[in-house]
PDB file of C-alpha atoms in Angstrom:
ATOM      1  CA  MET A1456     -80.121  14.099  44.068  1.00 44.00           C
ATOM      2  CA  ASN A1457     -81.277  13.165  40.724  1.00 53.00           C
ATOM      3  CA  VAL A1458     -83.254   9.906  39.862  1.00 50.00           C
ATOM      4  CA  ARG A1459     -82.975   8.274  36.304  1.00 56.00           C
ATOM      5  CA  LEU A1460     -85.662   5.651  35.601  1.00 55.00           C
ATOM      6  CA  ALA A1461     -85.449   3.189  32.671  1.00 58.00           C
ATOM      7  CA  LEU A1462     -88.292   0.766  31.706  1.00 57.00           C
ATOM      8  CA  LEU A1463     -86.513  -2.252  30.403  1.00 57.00           C
ATOM      9  CA  SER A1464     -89.428  -4.280  29.893  1.00 55.00           C
ATOM     10  CA  SER A1465     -93.053  -4.382  30.774  1.00 54.00           C
ATOM     11  CA  ALA A1466     -92.122  -6.161  34.019  1.00 56.00           C
ATOM     12  CA  LEU A1467     -88.638  -4.323  34.801  1.00 60.00           C
ATOM     13  CA  LEU A1468     -88.269  -0.666  36.105  1.00 60.00           C
ATOM     14  CA  THR A1469     -84.971   0.391  37.144  1.00 60.00           C
ATOM     15  CA  ALA A1470     -83.926   3.418  38.918  1.00 61.00           C
ATOM     16  CA  ALA A1471     -80.664   5.095  39.518  1.00 62.00           C
ATOM     17  CA  VAL A1472     -80.435   7.546  42.353  1.00 61.00           C
ATOM     18  CA  THR A1473     -77.320  10.061  42.089  1.00 60.00           C
ATOM     19  CA  SER A1474     -76.229  12.701  44.280  1.00 61.00           C
ATOM     20  CA  ALA A1475     -75.931  16.263  43.495  1.00 65.00           C
ATOM     21  CA  VAL A1476     -72.367  15.793  42.124  1.00 64.00           C
ATOM     22  CA  GLY A1477     -73.227  12.779  40.086  1.00 63.00           C
ATOM     23  CA  GLN A1478     -71.966   9.937  42.475  1.00 66.00           C
ATOM     24  CA  PRO A1479     -74.445   6.889  42.354  1.00 62.00           C
ATOM     25  CA  VAL A1480     -76.022   6.400  45.637  1.00 72.00           C
ATOM     26  CA  LEU A1481     -78.536   3.571  44.859  1.00 77.00           C
ATOM     27  CA  ARG A1482     -79.837   1.395  42.130  1.00 82.00           C
ATOM     28  CA  LEU A1483     -83.311  -0.070  42.077  1.00 85.00           C
ATOM     29  CA  ALA A1484     -85.135  -2.663  40.312  1.00 87.00           C
ATOM     30  CA  ILE A1485     -88.965  -3.115  40.518  1.00 86.00           C
ATOM     31  CA  VAL A1486     -89.930  -6.181  39.204  1.00 87.00           C
ATOM     32  CA  ASP A1487     -93.235  -8.016  38.309  1.00 86.00           C
ATOM     33  CA  ASP A1488     -92.817 -11.373  39.814  1.00 86.00           C
ATOM     34  CA  SER A1489     -96.729 -12.299  39.216  1.00 86.00           C
ATOM     35  CA  GLY A1490     -98.033 -15.445  37.563  1.00 86.00           C
ATOM     36  CA  SER A1491     -98.355 -13.548  34.394  1.00 87.00           C
ATOM     37  CA  MET A1492     -94.557 -13.457  34.206  1.00 85.00           C
ATOM     38  CA  SER A1493     -93.871 -17.255  34.408  1.00 85.00           C
ATOM     39  CA  GLY A1494     -91.607 -18.686  31.607  1.00 88.00           C
ATOM     40  CA  GLU A1495     -89.635 -16.846  29.128  1.00 89.00           C
ATOM     41  CA  LYS A1496     -90.751 -13.475  30.687  1.00 88.00           C
ATOM     42  CA  ILE A1497     -89.317 -13.850  34.072  1.00 88.00           C
ATOM     43  CA  ALA A1498     -86.310 -15.559  32.743  1.00 90.00           C
ATOM     44  CA  LEU A1499     -85.635 -12.540  30.429  1.00 88.00           C
ATOM     45  CA  VAL A1500     -86.005 -10.140  33.630  1.00 88.00           C
ATOM     46  CA  ARG A1501     -83.549 -12.459  35.602  1.00 90.00           C
ATOM     47  CA  THR A1502     -81.049 -12.031  32.573  1.00 91.00           C
ATOM     48  CA  GLU A1503     -81.377  -8.138  32.394  1.00 88.00           C
ATOM     49  CA  ILE A1504     -80.728  -7.777  36.128  1.00 90.00           C
ATOM     50  CA  ALA A1505     -77.785 -10.180  36.200  1.00 91.00           C
ATOM     51  CA  ALA A1506     -76.299  -8.165  33.384  1.00 89.00           C
ATOM     52  CA  ILE A1507     -76.800  -5.048  35.488  1.00 86.00           C
ATOM     53  CA  LEU A1508     -75.129  -6.511  38.537  1.00 90.00           C
ATOM     54  CA  HIS A1509     -72.217  -7.935  36.552  1.00 92.00           C
ATOM     55  CA  SER A1510     -71.467  -4.633  34.802  1.00 88.00           C
ATOM     56  CA  SER A1511     -71.591  -2.762  38.115  1.00 87.00           C
ATOM     57  CA  PRO A1512     -71.708  -4.872  41.225  1.00 92.00           C
ATOM     58  CA  PRO A1513     -73.186  -3.602  44.335  1.00 93.00           C
ATOM     59  CA  THR A1514     -71.015  -2.215  47.061  1.00 91.00           C
ATOM     60  CA  THR A1515     -71.620  -0.639  50.351  1.00 89.00           C
ATOM     61  CA  ALA A1516     -71.345   2.830  48.724  1.00 86.00           C
ATOM     62  CA  GLN A1517     -73.521   1.793  45.709  1.00 87.00           C
ATOM     63  CA  PRO A1518     -76.053  -0.535  46.903  1.00 90.00           C
ATOM     64  CA  PHE A1519     -78.645  -2.285  44.702  1.00 91.00           C
ATOM     65  CA  ALA A1520     -82.294  -2.798  45.869  1.00 90.00           C
ATOM     66  CA  LEU A1521     -84.808  -5.020  44.677  1.00 91.00           C
ATOM     67  CA  ILE A1522     -88.550  -4.753  45.106  1.00 87.00           C
ATOM     68  CA  THR A1523     -90.847  -7.541  43.656  1.00 88.00           C
ATOM     69  CA  PHE A1524     -94.566  -7.452  43.380  1.00 85.00           C
ATOM     70  CA  GLY A1525     -97.492  -9.920  42.501  1.00 84.00           C
ATOM     71  CA  SER A1526    -100.769  -9.042  43.958  1.00 76.00           C
ATOM     72  CA  SER A1527     -98.823  -7.080  46.587  1.00 75.00           C
ATOM     73  CA  PRO A1528     -95.255  -5.611  47.031  1.00 71.00           C
ATOM     74  CA  SER A1529     -92.608  -7.382  48.801  1.00 79.00           C
ATOM     75  CA  ALA A1530     -90.131  -6.218  51.295  1.00 75.00           C
ATOM     76  CA  VAL A1531     -87.381  -4.216  49.775  1.00 85.00           C
ATOM     77  CA  GLN A1532     -84.097  -6.098  49.647  1.00 91.00           C
ATOM     78  CA  VAL A1533     -81.011  -4.197  49.700  1.00 92.00           C
ATOM     79  CA  PHE A1534     -77.688  -5.799  48.516  1.00 94.00           C
ATOM     80  CA  THR A1535     -74.123  -4.544  49.133  1.00 94.00           C
ATOM     81  CA  ASP A1536     -72.511  -7.770  47.586  1.00 95.00           C
ATOM     82  CA  ILE A1537     -73.264  -9.419  44.350  1.00 95.00           C
ATOM     83  CA  GLN A1538     -73.743 -13.042  45.487  1.00 95.00           C
ATOM     84  CA  PRO A1539     -76.645 -12.557  47.508  1.00 96.00           C
ATOM     85  CA  ALA A1540     -78.197 -10.250  45.015  1.00 94.00           C
ATOM     86  CA  VAL A1541     -77.622 -13.085  42.274  1.00 94.00           C
ATOM     87  CA  VAL A1542     -79.221 -15.599  44.709  1.00 95.00           C
ATOM     88  CA  ALA A1543     -82.276 -13.322  44.850  1.00 93.00           C
ATOM     89  CA  ILE A1544     -82.518 -12.757  41.282  1.00 92.00           C
ATOM     90  CA  ASN A1545     -82.501 -16.242  40.582  1.00 92.00           C
ATOM     91  CA  LYS A1546     -85.290 -16.955  43.100  1.00 90.00           C
ATOM     92  CA  LEU A1547     -87.768 -14.743  40.687  1.00 88.00           C
ATOM     93  CA  SER A1548     -90.335 -17.474  39.446  1.00 86.00           C
ATOM     94  CA  GLY A1549     -93.013 -15.523  37.966  1.00 81.00           C
ATOM     95  CA  ASN A1550     -95.561 -16.996  40.405  1.00 79.00           C
TER      96      ASN A1550
END
């Protein structure tokens, strides 16, 4: 397996895990959802993640995982369909 990390902003780290033959296995976003992210910052993060999801929607074979953190990490949310993933992304509030 290979892991590719991309720091898209100071609050958003994405990772793509691929198999040895290059097939995507999992995409992951780790998002700072703390109070320091309120307003424009969290709106930008929501926009960036939405663009990623719309360009390559999650599927059973290639799920999308979301981890948020403030003062502590949240549970990992794993999505195999775009609609629930978009709902979760829209709930990011920077609080």
